[in-house]
mmCIF file of N, CA and C in Angstrom:
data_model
loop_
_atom_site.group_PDB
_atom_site.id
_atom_site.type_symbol
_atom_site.label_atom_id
_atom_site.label_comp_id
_atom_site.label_asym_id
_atom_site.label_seq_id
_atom_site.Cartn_x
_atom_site.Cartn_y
_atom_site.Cartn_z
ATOM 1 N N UNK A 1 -25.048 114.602 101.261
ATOM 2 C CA UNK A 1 -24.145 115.627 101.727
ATOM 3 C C UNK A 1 -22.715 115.121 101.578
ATOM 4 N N UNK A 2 -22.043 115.676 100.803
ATOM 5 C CA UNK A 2 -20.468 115.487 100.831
ATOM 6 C C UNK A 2 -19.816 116.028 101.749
ATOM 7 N N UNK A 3 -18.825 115.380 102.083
ATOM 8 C CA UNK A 3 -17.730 115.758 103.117
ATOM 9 C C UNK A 3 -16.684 116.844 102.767
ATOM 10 N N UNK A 4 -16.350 117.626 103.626
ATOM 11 C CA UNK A 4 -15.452 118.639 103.432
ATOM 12 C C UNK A 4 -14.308 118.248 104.009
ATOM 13 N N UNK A 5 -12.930 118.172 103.097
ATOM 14 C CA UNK A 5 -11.767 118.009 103.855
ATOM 15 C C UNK A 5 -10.794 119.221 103.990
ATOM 16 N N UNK A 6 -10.068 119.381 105.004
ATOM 17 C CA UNK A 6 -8.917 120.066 104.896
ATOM 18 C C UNK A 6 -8.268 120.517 104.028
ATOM 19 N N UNK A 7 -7.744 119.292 102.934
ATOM 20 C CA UNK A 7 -7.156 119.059 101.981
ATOM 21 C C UNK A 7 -8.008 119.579 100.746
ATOM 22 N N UNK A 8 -9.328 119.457 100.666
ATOM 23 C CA UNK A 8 -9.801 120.361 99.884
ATOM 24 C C UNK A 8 -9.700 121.772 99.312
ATOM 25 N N UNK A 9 -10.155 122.145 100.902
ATOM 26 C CA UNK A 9 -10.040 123.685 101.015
ATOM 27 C C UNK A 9 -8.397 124.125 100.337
ATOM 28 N N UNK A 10 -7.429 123.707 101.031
ATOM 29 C CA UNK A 10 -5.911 123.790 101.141
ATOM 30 C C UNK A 10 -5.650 123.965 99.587
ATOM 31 N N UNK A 11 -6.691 123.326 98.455
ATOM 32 C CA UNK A 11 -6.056 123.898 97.153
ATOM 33 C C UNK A 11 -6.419 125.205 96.723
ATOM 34 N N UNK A 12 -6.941 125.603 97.359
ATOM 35 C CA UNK A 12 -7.305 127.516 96.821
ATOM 36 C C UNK A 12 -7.002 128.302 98.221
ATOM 37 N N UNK A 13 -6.721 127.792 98.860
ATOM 38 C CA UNK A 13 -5.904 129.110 99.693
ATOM 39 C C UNK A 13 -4.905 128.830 100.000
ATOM 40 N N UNK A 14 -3.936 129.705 100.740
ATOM 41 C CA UNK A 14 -1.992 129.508 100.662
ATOM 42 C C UNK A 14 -1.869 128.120 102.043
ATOM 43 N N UNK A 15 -2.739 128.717 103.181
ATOM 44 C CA UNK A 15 -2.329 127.749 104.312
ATOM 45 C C UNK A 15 -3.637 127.599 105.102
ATOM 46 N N UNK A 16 -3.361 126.874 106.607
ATOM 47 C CA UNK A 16 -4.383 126.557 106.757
ATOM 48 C C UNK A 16 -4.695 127.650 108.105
ATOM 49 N N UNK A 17 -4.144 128.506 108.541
ATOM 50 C CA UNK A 17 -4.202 129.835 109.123
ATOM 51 C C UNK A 17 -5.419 130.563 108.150
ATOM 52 N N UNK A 18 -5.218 131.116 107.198
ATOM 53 C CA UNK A 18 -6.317 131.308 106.461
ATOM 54 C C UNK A 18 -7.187 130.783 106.048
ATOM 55 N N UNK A 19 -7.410 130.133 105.849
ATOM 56 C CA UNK A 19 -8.699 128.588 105.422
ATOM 57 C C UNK A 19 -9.461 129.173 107.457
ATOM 58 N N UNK A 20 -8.875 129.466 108.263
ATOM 59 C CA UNK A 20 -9.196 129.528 109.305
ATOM 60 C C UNK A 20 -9.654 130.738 109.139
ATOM 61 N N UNK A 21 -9.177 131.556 109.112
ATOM 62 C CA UNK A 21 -10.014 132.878 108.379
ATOM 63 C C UNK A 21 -11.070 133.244 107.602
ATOM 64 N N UNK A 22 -10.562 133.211 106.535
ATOM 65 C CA UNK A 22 -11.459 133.277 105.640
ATOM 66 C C UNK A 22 -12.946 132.615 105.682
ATOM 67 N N UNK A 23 -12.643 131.120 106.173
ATOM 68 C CA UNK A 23 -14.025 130.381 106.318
ATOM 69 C C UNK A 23 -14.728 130.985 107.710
ATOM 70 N N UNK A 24 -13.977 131.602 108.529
ATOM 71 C CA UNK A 24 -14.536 132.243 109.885
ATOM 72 C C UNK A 24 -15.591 133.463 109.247
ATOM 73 N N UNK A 25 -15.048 134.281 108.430
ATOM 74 C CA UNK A 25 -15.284 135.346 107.643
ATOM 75 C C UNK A 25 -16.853 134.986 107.323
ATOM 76 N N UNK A 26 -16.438 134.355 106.573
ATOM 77 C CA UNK A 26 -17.692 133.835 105.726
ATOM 78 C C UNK A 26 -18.841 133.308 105.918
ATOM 79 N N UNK A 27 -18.579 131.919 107.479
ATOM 80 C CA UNK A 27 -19.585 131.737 107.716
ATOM 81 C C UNK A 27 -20.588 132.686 108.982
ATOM 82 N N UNK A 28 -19.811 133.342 109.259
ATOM 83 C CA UNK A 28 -20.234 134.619 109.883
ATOM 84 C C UNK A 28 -21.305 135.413 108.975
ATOM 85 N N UNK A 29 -21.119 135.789 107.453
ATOM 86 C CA UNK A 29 -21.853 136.715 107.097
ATOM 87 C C UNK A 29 -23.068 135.569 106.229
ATOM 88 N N UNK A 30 -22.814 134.375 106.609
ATOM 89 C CA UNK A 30 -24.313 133.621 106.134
ATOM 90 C C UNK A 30 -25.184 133.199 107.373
ATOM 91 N N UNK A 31 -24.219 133.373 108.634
ATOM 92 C CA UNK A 31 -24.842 133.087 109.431
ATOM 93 C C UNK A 31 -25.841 134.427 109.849
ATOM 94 N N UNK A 32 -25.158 135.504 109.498
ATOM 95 C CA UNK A 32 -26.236 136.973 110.129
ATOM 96 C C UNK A 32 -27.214 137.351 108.841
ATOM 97 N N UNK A 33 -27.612 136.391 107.877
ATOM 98 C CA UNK A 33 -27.996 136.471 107.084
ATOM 99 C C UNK A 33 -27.864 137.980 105.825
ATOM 100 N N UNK A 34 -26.675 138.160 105.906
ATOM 101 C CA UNK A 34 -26.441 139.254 105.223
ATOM 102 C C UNK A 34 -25.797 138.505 103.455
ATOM 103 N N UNK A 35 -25.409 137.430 103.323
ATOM 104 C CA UNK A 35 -25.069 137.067 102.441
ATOM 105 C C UNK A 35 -25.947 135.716 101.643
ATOM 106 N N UNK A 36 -26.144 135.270 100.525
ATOM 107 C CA UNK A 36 -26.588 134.286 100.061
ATOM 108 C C UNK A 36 -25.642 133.683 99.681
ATOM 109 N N UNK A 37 -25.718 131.760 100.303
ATOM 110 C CA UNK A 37 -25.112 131.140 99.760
ATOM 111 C C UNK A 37 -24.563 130.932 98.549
ATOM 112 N N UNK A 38 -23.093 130.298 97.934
ATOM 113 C CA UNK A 38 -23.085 130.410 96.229
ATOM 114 C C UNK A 38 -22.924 128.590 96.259
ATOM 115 N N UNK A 39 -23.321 127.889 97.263
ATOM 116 C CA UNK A 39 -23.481 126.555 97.006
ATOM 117 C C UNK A 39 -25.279 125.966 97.626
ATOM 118 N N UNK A 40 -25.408 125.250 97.136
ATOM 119 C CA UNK A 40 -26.830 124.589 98.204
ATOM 120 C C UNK A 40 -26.709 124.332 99.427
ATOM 121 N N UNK A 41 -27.478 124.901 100.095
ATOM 122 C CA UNK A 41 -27.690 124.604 101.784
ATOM 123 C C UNK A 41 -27.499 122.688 102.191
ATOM 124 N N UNK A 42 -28.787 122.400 101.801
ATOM 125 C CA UNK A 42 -28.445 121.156 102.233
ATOM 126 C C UNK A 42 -28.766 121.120 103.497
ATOM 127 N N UNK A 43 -29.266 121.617 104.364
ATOM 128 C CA UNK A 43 -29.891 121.448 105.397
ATOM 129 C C UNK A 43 -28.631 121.615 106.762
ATOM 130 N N UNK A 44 -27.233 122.181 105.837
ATOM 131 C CA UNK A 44 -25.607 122.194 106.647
ATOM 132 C C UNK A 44 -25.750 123.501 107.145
ATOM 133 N N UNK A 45 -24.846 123.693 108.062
ATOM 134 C CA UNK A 45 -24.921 124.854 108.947
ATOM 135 C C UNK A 45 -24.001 126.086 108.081
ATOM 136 N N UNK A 46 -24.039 127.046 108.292
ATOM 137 C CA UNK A 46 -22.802 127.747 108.090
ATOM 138 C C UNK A 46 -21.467 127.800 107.904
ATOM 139 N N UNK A 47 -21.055 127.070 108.784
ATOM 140 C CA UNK A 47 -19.407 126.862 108.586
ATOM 141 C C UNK A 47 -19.644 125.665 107.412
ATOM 142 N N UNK A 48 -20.538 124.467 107.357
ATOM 143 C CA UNK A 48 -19.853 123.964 106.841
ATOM 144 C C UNK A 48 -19.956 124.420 105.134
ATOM 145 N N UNK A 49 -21.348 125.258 104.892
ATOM 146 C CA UNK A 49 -21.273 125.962 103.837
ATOM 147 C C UNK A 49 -20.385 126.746 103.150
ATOM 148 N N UNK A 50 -19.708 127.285 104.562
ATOM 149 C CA UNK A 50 -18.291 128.283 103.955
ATOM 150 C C UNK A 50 -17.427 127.292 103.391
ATOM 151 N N UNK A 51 -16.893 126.316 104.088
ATOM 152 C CA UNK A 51 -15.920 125.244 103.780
ATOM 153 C C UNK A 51 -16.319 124.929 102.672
ATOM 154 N N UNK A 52 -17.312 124.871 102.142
ATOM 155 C CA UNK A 52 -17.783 124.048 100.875
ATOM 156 C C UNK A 52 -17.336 125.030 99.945
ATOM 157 N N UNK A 53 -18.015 126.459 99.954
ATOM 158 C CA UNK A 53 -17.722 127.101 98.949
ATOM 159 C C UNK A 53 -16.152 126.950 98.555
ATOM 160 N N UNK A 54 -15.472 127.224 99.769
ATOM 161 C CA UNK A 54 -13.718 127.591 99.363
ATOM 162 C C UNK A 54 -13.124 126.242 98.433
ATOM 163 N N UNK A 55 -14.200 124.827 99.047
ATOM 164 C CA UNK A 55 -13.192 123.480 98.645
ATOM 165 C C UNK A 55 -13.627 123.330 96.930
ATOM 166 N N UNK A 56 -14.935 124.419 96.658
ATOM 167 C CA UNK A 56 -14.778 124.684 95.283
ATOM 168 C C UNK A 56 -14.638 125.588 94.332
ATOM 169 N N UNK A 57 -13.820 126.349 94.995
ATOM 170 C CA UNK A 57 -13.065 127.517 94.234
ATOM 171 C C UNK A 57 -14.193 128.569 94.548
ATOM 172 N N UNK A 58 -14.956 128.843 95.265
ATOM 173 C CA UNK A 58 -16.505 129.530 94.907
ATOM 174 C C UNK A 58 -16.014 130.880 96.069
ATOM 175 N N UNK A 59 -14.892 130.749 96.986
ATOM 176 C CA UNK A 59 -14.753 131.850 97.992
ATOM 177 C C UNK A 59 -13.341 132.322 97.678
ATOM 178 N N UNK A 60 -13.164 133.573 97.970
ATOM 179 C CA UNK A 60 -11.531 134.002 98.251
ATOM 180 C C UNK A 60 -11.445 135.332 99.147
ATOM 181 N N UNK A 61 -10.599 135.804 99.613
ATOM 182 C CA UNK A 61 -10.486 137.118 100.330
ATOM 183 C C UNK A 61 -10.771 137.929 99.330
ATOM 184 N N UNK A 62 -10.695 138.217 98.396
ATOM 185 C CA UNK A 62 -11.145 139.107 97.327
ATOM 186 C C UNK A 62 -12.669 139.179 97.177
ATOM 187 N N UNK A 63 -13.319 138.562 97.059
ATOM 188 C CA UNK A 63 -14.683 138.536 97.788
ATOM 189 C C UNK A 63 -14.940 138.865 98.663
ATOM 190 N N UNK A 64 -14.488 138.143 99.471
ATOM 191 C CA UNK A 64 -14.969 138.974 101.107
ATOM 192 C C UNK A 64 -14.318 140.163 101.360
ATOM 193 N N UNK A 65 -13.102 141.344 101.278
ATOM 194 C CA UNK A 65 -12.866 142.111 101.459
ATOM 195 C C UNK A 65 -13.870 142.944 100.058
ATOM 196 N N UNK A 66 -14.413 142.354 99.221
ATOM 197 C CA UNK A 66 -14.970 143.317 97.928
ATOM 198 C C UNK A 66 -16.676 143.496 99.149
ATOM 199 N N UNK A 67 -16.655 142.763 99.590
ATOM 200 C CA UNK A 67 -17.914 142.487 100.521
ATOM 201 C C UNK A 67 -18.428 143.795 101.387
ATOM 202 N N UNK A 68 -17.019 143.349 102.024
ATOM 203 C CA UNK A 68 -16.939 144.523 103.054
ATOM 204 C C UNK A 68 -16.952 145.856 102.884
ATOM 205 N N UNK A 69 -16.201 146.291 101.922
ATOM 206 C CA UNK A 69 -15.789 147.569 101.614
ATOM 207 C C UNK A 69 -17.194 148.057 101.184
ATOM 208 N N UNK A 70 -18.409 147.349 100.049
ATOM 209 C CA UNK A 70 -19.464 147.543 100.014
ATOM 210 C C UNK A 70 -20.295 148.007 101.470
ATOM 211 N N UNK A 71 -20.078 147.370 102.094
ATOM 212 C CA UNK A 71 -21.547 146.947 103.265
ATOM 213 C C UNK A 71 -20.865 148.173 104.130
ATOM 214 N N UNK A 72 -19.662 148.648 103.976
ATOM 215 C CA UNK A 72 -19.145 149.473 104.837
ATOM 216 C C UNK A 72 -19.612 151.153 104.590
ATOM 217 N N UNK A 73 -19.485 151.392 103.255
ATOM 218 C CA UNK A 73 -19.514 152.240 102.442
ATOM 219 C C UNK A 73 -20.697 153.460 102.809
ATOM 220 N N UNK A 74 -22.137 152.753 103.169
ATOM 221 C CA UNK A 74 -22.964 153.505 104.022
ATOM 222 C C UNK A 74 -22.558 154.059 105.120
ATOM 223 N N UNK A 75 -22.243 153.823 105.604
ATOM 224 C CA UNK A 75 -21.879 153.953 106.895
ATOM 225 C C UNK A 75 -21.208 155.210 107.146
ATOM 226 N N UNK A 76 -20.473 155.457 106.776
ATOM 227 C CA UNK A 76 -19.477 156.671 106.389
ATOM 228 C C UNK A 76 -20.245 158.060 105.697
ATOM 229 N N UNK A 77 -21.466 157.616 104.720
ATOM 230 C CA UNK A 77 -22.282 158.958 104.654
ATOM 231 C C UNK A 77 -22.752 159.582 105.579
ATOM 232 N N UNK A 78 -22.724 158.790 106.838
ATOM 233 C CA UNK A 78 -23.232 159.608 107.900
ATOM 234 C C UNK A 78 -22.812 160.796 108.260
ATOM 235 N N UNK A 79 -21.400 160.409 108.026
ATOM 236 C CA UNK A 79 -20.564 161.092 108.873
ATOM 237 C C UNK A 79 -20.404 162.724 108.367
ATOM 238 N N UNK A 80 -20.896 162.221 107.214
ATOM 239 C CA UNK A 80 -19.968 164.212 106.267
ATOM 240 C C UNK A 80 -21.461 164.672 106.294
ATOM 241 N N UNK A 81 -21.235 165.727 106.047
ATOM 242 C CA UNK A 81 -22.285 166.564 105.832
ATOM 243 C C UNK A 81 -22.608 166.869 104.459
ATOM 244 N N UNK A 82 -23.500 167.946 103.918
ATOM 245 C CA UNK A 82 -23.429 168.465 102.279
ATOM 246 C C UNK A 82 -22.504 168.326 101.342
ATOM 247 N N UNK A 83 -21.340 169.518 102.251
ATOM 248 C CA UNK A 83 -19.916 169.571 101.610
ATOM 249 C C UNK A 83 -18.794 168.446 101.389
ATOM 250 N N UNK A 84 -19.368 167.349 101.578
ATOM 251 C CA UNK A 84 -18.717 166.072 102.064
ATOM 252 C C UNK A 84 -17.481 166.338 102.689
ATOM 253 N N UNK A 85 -17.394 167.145 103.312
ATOM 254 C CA UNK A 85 -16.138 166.982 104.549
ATOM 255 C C UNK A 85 -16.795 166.261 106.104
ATOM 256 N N UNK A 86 -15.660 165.439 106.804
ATOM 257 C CA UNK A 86 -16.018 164.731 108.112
ATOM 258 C C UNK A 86 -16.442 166.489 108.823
ATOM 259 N N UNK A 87 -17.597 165.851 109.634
ATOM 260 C CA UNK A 87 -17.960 166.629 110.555
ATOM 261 C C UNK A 87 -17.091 166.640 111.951
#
């Protein structure tokens, strides 16, 4: 198991406010099992999987907001009816 540094992450995202984000993001949706890892488990928890992905270019907000907008997208058919206007 390799180590994840700070300084890793810090080369693909702007600061470390986001690195706080984003990896929050992320290991959230491997932890509710809605997402598959894009690195090997390794027997590591979630967060540190997220960290891993970002420290190799493998995560960005563009992903995860492309994520969301997907998984969201159902959700909203509920709402209209035939005519697709909100009920």
């Amino acid at each position: 198991m390799a180590r994840v540094t700070v300084e890793d992450c810090l080369e693909h995202v702007e600061n470390r406010f986001e690195l706080v984000m984003l990896s929050t993001k992320r290991a959230r949706q491997l932890a509710t099992g809605g997402k598959e890892p894009l690195v090997p488990v390794e027997n590591d928890k979630p967060t540190v999987v997220a960290l891993r992905e970002i420290a190799e270019g493998l995560m960005s907000y563009e992903f995860i907001a492309n994520a969301e907008i997907v998984e969201d997208e159902p959700l909203f058919a509920a709402f209209e009816d035939e005519s697709n206007e909100a009920v």
